[in-house]
Amino acid sequence: MTAEQDASGRLLAGRYRLESVLGRGGMGTVWRATDEVLGRPVAVKELRFAAGVDEDERRRLVARTLTEAKAIARVRHTAAVTVYDVVEEDNRPWIVMELVESRSLSEVINIEGVLPPRRAAEIGLELLAVLGQAHRAGILHRDVKPSNILIGHDGRVVLTDFGIARVEGDPSVTSTGMLVGAPSYISPERARGRIPGAPADLWSLGATLYAMVEGRPPYEKGSALSTLTAVMTEDLLPPVNGGALTPVIAGLLRKDPEQRFDEAITRRLLTRVASEADTQPYEQSYEQPYEQPYEQPYARSYEPSRTPTAVGSSGSDPTQEGTAALALPPEERFVEPLRQPAPVPAPARRSSRRRRSGKLLIGLLVLLLVAGGGVWVALAQAQRHNAGTGSDGASAAAPAGYQRVDGPGGSTVEIPVGWVRTRVSADRSKFQGPAGTLIVDWTDNPGNSALTGVRAEAARTSGSFADYRQLELKTVDYRDGWDAADWEWTYTGSNGTALRATSRYAITDSRDGFSLYWTASAATWDGTRNKELLRTFEDSFQP
């Protein structure tokens, strides 16, 4: 039994009954609990110490937790959670807070795709308001990012995790010289070690707005050092999907805090975007002084056409499922035309780990070419690597209207021509089209049972889906004896749409774990097209 399982059912301070884990972070665990005195649900944040932490570090972590509680208590806004109590047990504080039935903004983006500019502006206005309240109370949040923003099932926006906030009048709880926060969302002045002010939080807000419409932060480079260097030195690549929000993002992401948009300007422009149709050209949506938000270097760094390009596209929609509205920056698009791969001799079977090693070499080549300005060529070559091949290296022809593309962990899968990849990381690829969203996840530590893994995932995440209803969770036959299980459920999306999802988790013969996670409209789930898509994804997947 784990420590968390053992703690479930524990009664804190004679009134707060711990029930289930809502989330985990670097400093501890957040529990769903019940206040047995008042009979209401609450969230309880438990501070946990890693093994081997010395006494000085323990005191610093306790001080940080108390700082968080004080900071939240001083901010009075609907976009900030209410702190009910702080209790001490086991010589550490536990923060008792309002329970917000919600998902994080990062979960919304990852599962449902990027947000339209209008919705992003609405969320931005709520965040701006709560940040303004915090700043006037002498508090800098210092960690504004999508994973710290909750989107309630009722649409409420909540900024959480004031754990590294700096409260005016309180001594710093951060070690000397330590830079805390997510590198992708840290402002240039903080990256340079300067004392930040309110503009630093506004920069992080701008990076968050960018992530809402693009699916990724503006300067993510894969490592903390590379990302912080880019934040300080590189020009901003304009968001392709920013629309009317683009000049607001550009103004918030100015490197000089003195030139950055302040709260008043940002509020005025976000209000304008939130009140306009998403399709209105951004050139007409902001005031004359900001008519040229980009310096010339942006144009030089964005040589590929900004015309949306989808899989197999050559300027026209190749299928009825073209995705111009879902276009992404060049490094995240598949742009090869659909074609039959040339016949090649079938080499000896290579393990998925062997193929991943080859991709790591390609990644190193990309990094070398970045310095010489050859990043676009290298990325295009990396995307073409292994395209059109099965797990044994032999050529495999995709059915009409589909193209075989790379996924995480050396995998490949066939997706419709015209679809785009909206997010890629070392262990996740995401493909999006009008019919729905496919997420392919990979792990080299799959556990001992697919069914056990799916059950654990369902228990961990089901509470984050509005109107969640489980349809099935069972072992299935898949690929000549792979250990596999399906989890299927329905829920209500952030825009009120009824959605249905299924996740097939499989453990391969080489002990890799893969999940095919398909989400589509509940209204079209039983339709012929949806059945064809799901069958093609599952049948064509190769580890």
XYZ file of C-alpha atoms in Angstrom:
543
model
C 0.000 0.000 0.000
C 1.354 3.440 -0.924
C 1.673 6.318 1.538
C -1.195 8.094 -0.222
C -3.449 5.035 -0.040
C -2.598 4.753 3.626
C -3.491 8.426 4.189
C -6.887 8.120 2.498
C -9.591 8.326 5.147
C -7.360 10.203 7.564
C -9.033 12.883 9.689
C -7.127 16.176 9.997
C -7.680 18.517 12.948
C -10.693 16.478 13.937
C -12.782 17.698 10.970
C -11.202 17.301 7.483
C -11.545 13.750 6.121
C -9.106 12.964 3.258
C -10.767 11.050 0.418
C -8.856 10.915 -2.870
C -5.901 12.551 -4.602
C -6.740 15.444 -6.938
C -3.204 16.189 -8.064
C 0.482 16.081 -7.250
C 3.188 18.686 -7.581
C 6.781 19.297 -6.706
C 5.920 20.317 -3.147
C 3.144 17.922 -2.262
C -0.291 16.481 -2.886
C -3.737 18.039 -3.194
C -6.573 15.976 -1.720
C -10.312 15.985 -2.142
C -11.690 16.019 1.380
C -14.846 16.656 3.387
C -15.208 19.202 6.166
C -17.199 17.028 8.557
C -18.139 19.985 10.759
C -19.780 22.011 7.979
C -20.558 19.078 5.669
C -18.954 20.569 2.585
C -16.279 19.363 0.138
C -12.878 21.021 0.359
C -9.421 20.738 -1.172
C -6.496 20.091 1.173
C -2.915 20.770 0.121
C -0.439 18.497 1.875
C 3.217 19.503 2.064
C 5.489 16.525 1.449
C 9.226 16.321 2.073
C 11.458 14.341 -0.241
C 13.718 11.731 1.309
C 16.960 13.165 2.617
C 15.740 16.761 2.985
C 17.732 18.519 5.707
C 16.243 20.677 8.449
C 17.045 23.994 6.748
C 15.253 22.886 3.594
C 12.276 21.692 5.632
C 11.990 25.117 7.265
C 12.184 26.794 3.857
C 9.437 24.580 2.420
C 7.196 25.176 5.431
C 7.766 28.925 5.072
C 6.896 28.722 1.379
C 3.663 26.891 2.150
C 2.645 29.490 4.728
C 3.530 32.238 2.269
C 1.174 30.631 -0.244
C -1.654 30.569 2.269
C -1.086 34.215 3.217
C -0.870 35.284 -0.411
C -4.130 33.579 -1.398
C -5.879 34.977 1.662
C -4.923 38.538 0.673
C -6.335 38.243 -2.862
C -10.097 38.771 -3.008
C -11.349 37.791 -6.443
C -13.503 35.062 -7.998
C -10.429 33.926 -9.960
C -8.588 33.098 -6.732
C -9.487 30.173 -4.488
C -10.655 30.890 -0.957
C -8.472 29.667 1.904
C -10.614 28.270 4.717
C -8.024 27.081 7.184
C -4.402 26.155 7.834
C -3.833 23.251 10.208
C -0.628 21.699 11.476
C -0.122 17.950 11.692
C 3.094 15.911 11.568
C 5.014 19.173 12.121
C 3.940 20.551 8.756
C 1.135 22.812 7.530
C -1.902 21.622 5.558
C -3.851 24.288 3.634
C -7.626 23.811 3.502
C -9.148 25.554 0.489
C -12.280 25.880 -1.579
C -12.758 22.874 -3.883
C -13.111 23.916 -7.531
C -14.509 21.154 -9.745
C -12.336 21.715 -12.769
C -9.565 20.762 -15.150
C -6.322 22.628 -15.576
C -5.961 24.845 -18.628
C -3.068 22.665 -19.766
C -5.384 19.620 -19.705
C -8.010 21.499 -21.722
C -5.430 22.463 -24.362
C -3.897 18.995 -24.503
C -7.196 17.143 -24.785
C -9.480 19.518 -26.689
C -6.930 21.482 -28.707
C -6.020 25.128 -28.964
C -8.516 27.809 -27.970
C -10.015 30.400 -30.317
C -8.698 33.939 -29.683
C -12.006 35.107 -28.246
C -12.115 32.409 -25.550
C -8.422 32.938 -24.804
C -9.120 36.656 -24.326
C -11.979 35.873 -21.923
C -9.700 33.692 -19.824
C -6.966 36.327 -20.075
C -9.278 38.996 -18.671
C -10.010 36.892 -15.588
C -6.311 36.218 -15.041
C -5.465 39.875 -15.547
C -8.052 40.885 -12.967
C -6.795 38.526 -10.280
C -3.173 39.471 -10.996
C -4.125 43.137 -10.677
C -5.687 42.448 -7.271
C -2.577 40.542 -6.207
C -0.219 43.278 -7.363
C -2.191 45.936 -5.498
C -1.944 43.748 -2.404
C 1.836 43.639 -2.797
C 1.965 40.086 -4.184
C 3.787 38.808 -7.265
C 2.599 35.379 -8.366
C 5.796 34.464 -10.316
C 4.424 31.185 -11.720
C 1.578 32.017 -14.108
C 1.267 29.109 -16.568
C -1.494 26.837 -17.950
C -0.961 24.069 -15.387
C -1.626 26.592 -12.593
C -4.914 27.768 -14.108
C -8.157 25.890 -13.470
C -11.135 25.966 -15.826
C -14.168 25.082 -13.746
C -16.889 22.840 -15.069
C -19.097 25.935 -14.795
C -16.624 28.004 -16.837
C -15.016 29.756 -13.876
C -11.328 30.638 -14.277
C -9.087 30.253 -11.211
C -5.395 31.061 -10.803
C -3.796 28.633 -8.335
C -0.444 27.795 -6.764
C 0.895 30.912 -5.092
C 3.607 28.659 -3.645
C 6.493 30.755 -5.017
C 4.741 34.115 -4.740
C 6.698 37.036 -3.317
C 4.694 38.856 -0.671
C 5.690 42.411 0.135
C 6.861 42.646 3.736
C 7.627 38.905 4.051
C 11.207 37.614 3.895
C 11.979 35.619 0.759
C 11.571 31.878 1.092
C 13.642 31.238 -1.995
C 17.272 30.254 -1.721
C 19.761 32.907 -2.774
C 20.360 32.816 -6.507
C 17.603 30.243 -7.131
C 15.340 30.911 -10.123
C 11.953 29.335 -9.490
C 9.117 28.837 -11.949
C 8.654 27.216 -15.362
C 11.419 28.409 -17.764
C 8.985 28.782 -20.674
C 6.914 31.296 -18.690
C 9.670 33.226 -16.887
C 10.136 36.837 -18.008
C 13.466 38.043 -19.488
C 14.223 40.235 -16.479
C 13.758 37.324 -14.079
C 15.880 35.113 -16.336
C 18.633 37.740 -16.060
C 18.428 37.681 -12.259
C 16.873 41.112 -11.873
C 14.316 41.961 -9.187
C 10.935 41.574 -10.887
C 7.854 43.718 -10.623
C 4.289 43.425 -11.873
C 5.423 43.414 -15.549
C 7.032 40.001 -14.947
C 3.623 38.451 -14.199
C 2.183 40.197 -17.266
C 4.931 38.639 -19.411
C 3.917 35.230 -18.070
C 0.303 36.067 -18.907
C 1.385 36.833 -22.478
C 3.208 33.499 -22.716
C 0.086 31.769 -21.385
C -2.109 33.482 -23.990
C 0.361 32.315 -26.645
C 0.084 28.733 -25.368
C -3.725 28.921 -25.461
C -3.831 29.672 -29.187
C -0.736 27.732 -30.296
C -0.687 24.714 -27.985
C 2.858 25.454 -26.791
C 4.702 28.313 -25.057
C 6.556 30.826 -27.239
C 10.168 29.964 -26.385
C 10.168 26.270 -25.461
C 13.498 24.703 -26.520
C 13.500 21.410 -24.637
C 15.918 22.316 -21.838
C 15.816 24.974 -19.130
C 19.054 26.650 -20.203
C 18.174 26.774 -23.894
C 14.682 28.038 -23.127
C 15.883 30.806 -20.796
C 18.490 31.846 -23.370
C 15.770 32.097 -26.025
C 13.551 34.104 -23.670
C 16.352 36.629 -23.193
C 17.746 36.822 -26.725
C 15.480 35.459 -29.460
C 12.815 37.277 -31.437
C 9.228 36.188 -30.979
C 7.781 33.904 -33.628
C 4.282 35.368 -34.198
C 1.426 33.014 -33.297
C -0.191 31.539 -36.393
C -3.566 31.131 -34.686
C -3.491 34.377 -32.690
C -5.921 36.350 -34.822
C -7.085 39.461 -32.991
C -5.049 38.392 -29.955
C -1.697 38.666 -31.764
C -0.886 42.319 -30.942
C -1.826 41.786 -27.291
C 0.541 38.834 -27.055
C 3.294 40.814 -28.787
C 2.852 43.735 -26.397
C 2.978 41.523 -23.318
C 6.042 39.643 -24.552
C 8.214 42.706 -25.087
C 11.561 41.966 -23.477
C 11.933 45.398 -21.898
C 9.508 45.595 -18.931
C 9.354 49.378 -19.371
C 7.965 48.908 -22.895
C 5.642 46.031 -22.023
C 1.879 46.531 -22.053
C 0.582 47.447 -18.605
C -2.615 46.246 -16.956
C -4.809 49.050 -18.323
C -3.742 48.663 -21.959
C -3.969 44.891 -21.747
C -7.460 45.014 -20.259
C -8.703 47.399 -22.952
C -7.366 45.276 -25.800
C -8.439 41.942 -24.319
C -11.937 43.327 -23.779
C -12.053 44.289 -27.436
C -10.931 40.839 -28.583
C -13.393 39.116 -26.253
C -16.264 41.112 -27.727
C -15.382 40.427 -31.370
C -15.961 37.442 -33.630
C -13.013 35.051 -33.756
C -12.720 35.441 -37.516
C -12.152 39.214 -37.540
C -8.673 40.109 -38.881
C -6.375 41.219 -36.118
C -5.122 44.186 -38.136
C -8.440 45.909 -37.414
C -8.752 44.965 -33.780
C -6.232 47.137 -31.969
C -5.396 50.778 -31.616
C -3.238 52.710 -34.029
C -0.150 53.006 -31.771
C 0.187 49.196 -31.874
C -0.402 48.784 -35.596
C 3.115 47.418 -36.158
C 3.736 45.156 -33.162
C 6.569 43.222 -34.807
C 10.057 44.362 -35.599
C 11.659 43.379 -38.886
C 13.545 40.382 -37.385
C 10.230 38.572 -36.968
C 9.676 38.592 -40.701
C 13.155 37.223 -41.307
C 12.703 34.440 -38.762
C 9.421 33.291 -40.268
C 10.276 32.648 -43.886
C 7.752 29.863 -44.505
C 4.375 31.118 -45.680
C 1.846 31.931 -42.974
C -0.833 30.408 -45.181
C -2.168 27.414 -43.231
C -0.796 24.153 -44.624
C -2.136 20.745 -43.732
C -1.046 17.214 -44.476
C -0.850 16.689 -48.217
C -1.930 20.264 -48.913
C -0.579 22.131 -51.920
C -2.713 25.239 -51.640
C -6.061 23.485 -51.945
C -8.081 21.270 -49.653
C -7.164 17.674 -50.611
C -10.110 16.136 -48.771
C -13.352 17.172 -47.196
C -11.513 17.344 -43.890
C -9.114 20.220 -44.576
C -7.950 21.978 -41.420
C -6.930 25.509 -42.305
C -8.246 26.776 -38.976
C -6.044 24.285 -37.140
C -2.762 25.222 -38.829
C 0.398 25.317 -36.753
C 3.923 26.711 -36.972
C 6.097 25.022 -39.627
C 8.025 22.874 -37.188
C 4.803 21.161 -36.060
C 3.156 20.572 -39.448
C 3.288 17.527 -41.664
C 3.670 18.911 -45.191
C 4.628 15.884 -47.278
C 2.173 15.036 -50.075
C 0.375 11.734 -49.782
C 2.205 9.145 -51.858
C 3.170 5.502 -51.944
C 6.656 4.939 -50.506
C 9.225 3.468 -52.859
C 9.737 -0.298 -52.407
C 12.773 -1.101 -50.268
C 14.268 -4.386 -49.079
C 12.965 -5.299 -45.637
C 15.863 -5.090 -43.161
C 16.179 -7.153 -40.027
C 13.643 -6.234 -37.360
C 14.799 -3.460 -35.049
C 13.405 -2.862 -31.609
C 11.507 0.345 -30.914
C 14.304 1.377 -28.552
C 16.827 0.993 -31.390
C 14.728 3.231 -33.614
C 14.393 5.753 -30.800
C 18.172 5.908 -30.570
C 18.280 6.840 -34.239
C 15.806 9.612 -33.608
C 17.918 10.923 -30.759
C 20.785 11.267 -33.222
C 18.518 13.192 -35.538
C 17.570 15.422 -32.584
C 21.256 16.158 -31.997
C 21.644 16.997 -35.670
C 18.740 19.426 -35.362
C 20.427 21.178 -32.427
C 23.655 21.513 -34.398
C 21.850 22.876 -37.416
C 19.921 25.431 -35.343
C 23.137 27.323 -34.707
C 23.761 27.508 -38.444
C 20.224 28.529 -39.342
C 19.246 25.149 -40.789
C 16.477 24.293 -38.341
C 13.643 24.145 -40.892
C 15.492 21.681 -43.106
C 16.488 19.504 -40.164
C 12.973 19.392 -38.760
C 11.515 18.491 -42.125
C 14.010 15.644 -42.439
C 13.230 14.442 -38.920
C 9.503 14.384 -39.717
C 10.131 12.318 -42.848
C 12.293 9.803 -40.986
C 10.681 6.352 -41.020
C 7.472 7.717 -42.645
C 5.644 5.005 -44.517
C 7.267 2.105 -42.692
C 5.920 -0.467 -40.322
C 7.454 -1.749 -37.131
C 9.711 -4.128 -39.035
C 11.086 -1.424 -41.310
C 9.285 -2.712 -44.415
C 7.353 -0.257 -46.545
C 3.615 -0.064 -45.842
C 1.115 1.709 -48.006
C -1.457 3.860 -46.212
C -5.082 3.562 -47.395
C -6.494 6.235 -49.658
C -6.943 9.524 -47.826
C -4.445 8.657 -45.082
C -0.729 9.170 -44.522
C 1.616 7.285 -42.199
C 3.383 9.644 -39.814
C 5.728 9.404 -36.832
C 4.535 9.247 -33.245
C 6.364 9.070 -29.906
C 8.686 6.247 -28.888
C 9.494 5.280 -32.475
C 5.850 4.551 -33.325
C 3.938 5.348 -36.515
C 0.235 5.687 -37.244
C -1.948 6.580 -40.217
C -3.865 9.848 -39.971
C -6.146 11.502 -42.550
C -4.586 13.737 -45.156
C -5.295 17.327 -44.130
C -4.909 16.785 -40.401
C -2.188 18.506 -38.391
C -0.080 17.690 -35.368
C -0.930 20.214 -32.703
C 1.565 19.163 -30.055
C 4.660 17.009 -29.913
C 6.858 16.085 -26.949
C 9.227 13.227 -26.240
C 6.388 10.967 -25.127
C 3.296 12.461 -26.771
C 2.026 13.263 -30.257
C -1.327 14.867 -30.894
C -3.206 14.886 -34.193
C -6.245 17.037 -34.788
C -8.900 17.337 -37.471
C -12.536 18.379 -37.735
C -13.703 14.907 -36.701
C -11.786 14.852 -33.415
C -8.432 14.537 -31.686
C -6.025 11.603 -31.481
C -3.330 11.567 -28.784
C -0.593 8.931 -28.852
C 1.332 8.516 -25.597
C 4.410 6.381 -24.979
C 6.241 5.182 -21.873
C 9.180 2.833 -21.381
C 7.863 1.994 -17.896
C 4.432 0.514 -18.656
C 3.827 -1.391 -15.426
C 2.779 -5.018 -15.134
C -0.797 -4.835 -16.417
C -2.591 -2.725 -19.015
C -5.881 -3.055 -17.138
C -4.283 -1.931 -13.872
C -2.701 1.037 -15.659
C -6.000 2.083 -17.244
C -7.844 1.781 -13.949
C -5.254 3.960 -12.248
C -5.480 6.561 -15.004
C -9.277 6.587 -14.816
C -9.187 7.011 -11.048
C -6.648 9.820 -11.335
C -8.260 11.865 -14.124
C -11.990 11.083 -14.275
C -12.808 13.741 -11.690
C -11.442 16.427 -14.007
C -14.120 15.780 -16.677
C -17.417 17.624 -16.366
C -20.437 15.286 -16.331
C -18.121 12.269 -16.497
C -19.819 8.926 -17.149
C -17.822 5.736 -17.583
C -19.061 3.450 -20.354
C -16.556 0.618 -20.129
C -13.194 -0.343 -18.696
C -12.030 -3.805 -19.742
C -9.276 -6.002 -21.140
C -9.351 -6.376 -24.951
C -7.648 -8.571 -27.555
C -5.113 -6.600 -29.566
C -2.257 -7.449 -31.915
C -1.559 -11.140 -31.395
C -1.537 -11.173 -27.660
C -0.442 -7.707 -26.554
C -1.634 -6.932 -23.035
C -4.279 -4.262 -23.770
C -7.270 -2.577 -22.158
C -9.892 -0.018 -23.191
C -11.379 2.809 -21.158
C -14.376 4.628 -22.678
C -16.392 7.521 -21.238
C -18.489 10.584 -22.020
C -18.177 14.113 -20.676
C -18.985 17.737 -21.427
C -16.257 19.793 -23.085
C -15.209 23.269 -22.003
C -17.468 24.814 -24.672
C -20.502 22.808 -23.558
C -20.257 20.165 -26.315
C -21.087 16.556 -25.429
C -17.925 14.534 -26.084
C -17.040 10.868 -26.045
C -13.560 9.427 -25.599
C -11.785 6.097 -25.625
C -8.263 5.220 -24.551
C -6.634 1.969 -25.636
C -3.566 1.192 -23.560
C -1.289 -1.586 -24.800
C 1.977 -3.106 -23.602
C 4.049 -4.420 -26.500
C 6.308 -7.463 -26.660
C 9.305 -5.129 -26.181
C 7.773 -3.775 -22.943
C 6.843 -0.361 -24.285
C 3.521 1.120 -23.234
C 1.396 3.029 -25.757
C -1.975 4.727 -25.405
C -4.235 5.682 -28.324
C -6.574 8.313 -26.947
C -9.411 9.339 -29.308
C -11.925 12.121 -28.536
C -14.856 13.080 -30.782
C -18.337 14.537 -30.628
C -20.785 12.219 -28.892
C -23.336 13.039 -31.608
C -21.114 11.576 -34.360
C -19.577 8.707 -32.380
C -21.736 5.963 -33.894
C -21.386 7.367 -37.404
C -19.594 5.536 -40.208
C -16.771 8.097 -40.429
C -15.931 7.942 -36.728
C -15.889 4.136 -36.761
C -13.587 4.179 -39.796
C -11.185 6.618 -38.136
C -10.973 4.692 -34.875
C -10.518 1.366 -36.681
C -7.764 2.825 -38.880
C -5.895 4.319 -35.923
C -5.942 1.053 -33.980
C -5.192 -1.204 -36.957
C -2.433 0.965 -38.454
C -0.557 1.728 -35.248
C 2.976 0.325 -35.192
C 5.326 0.572 -32.175
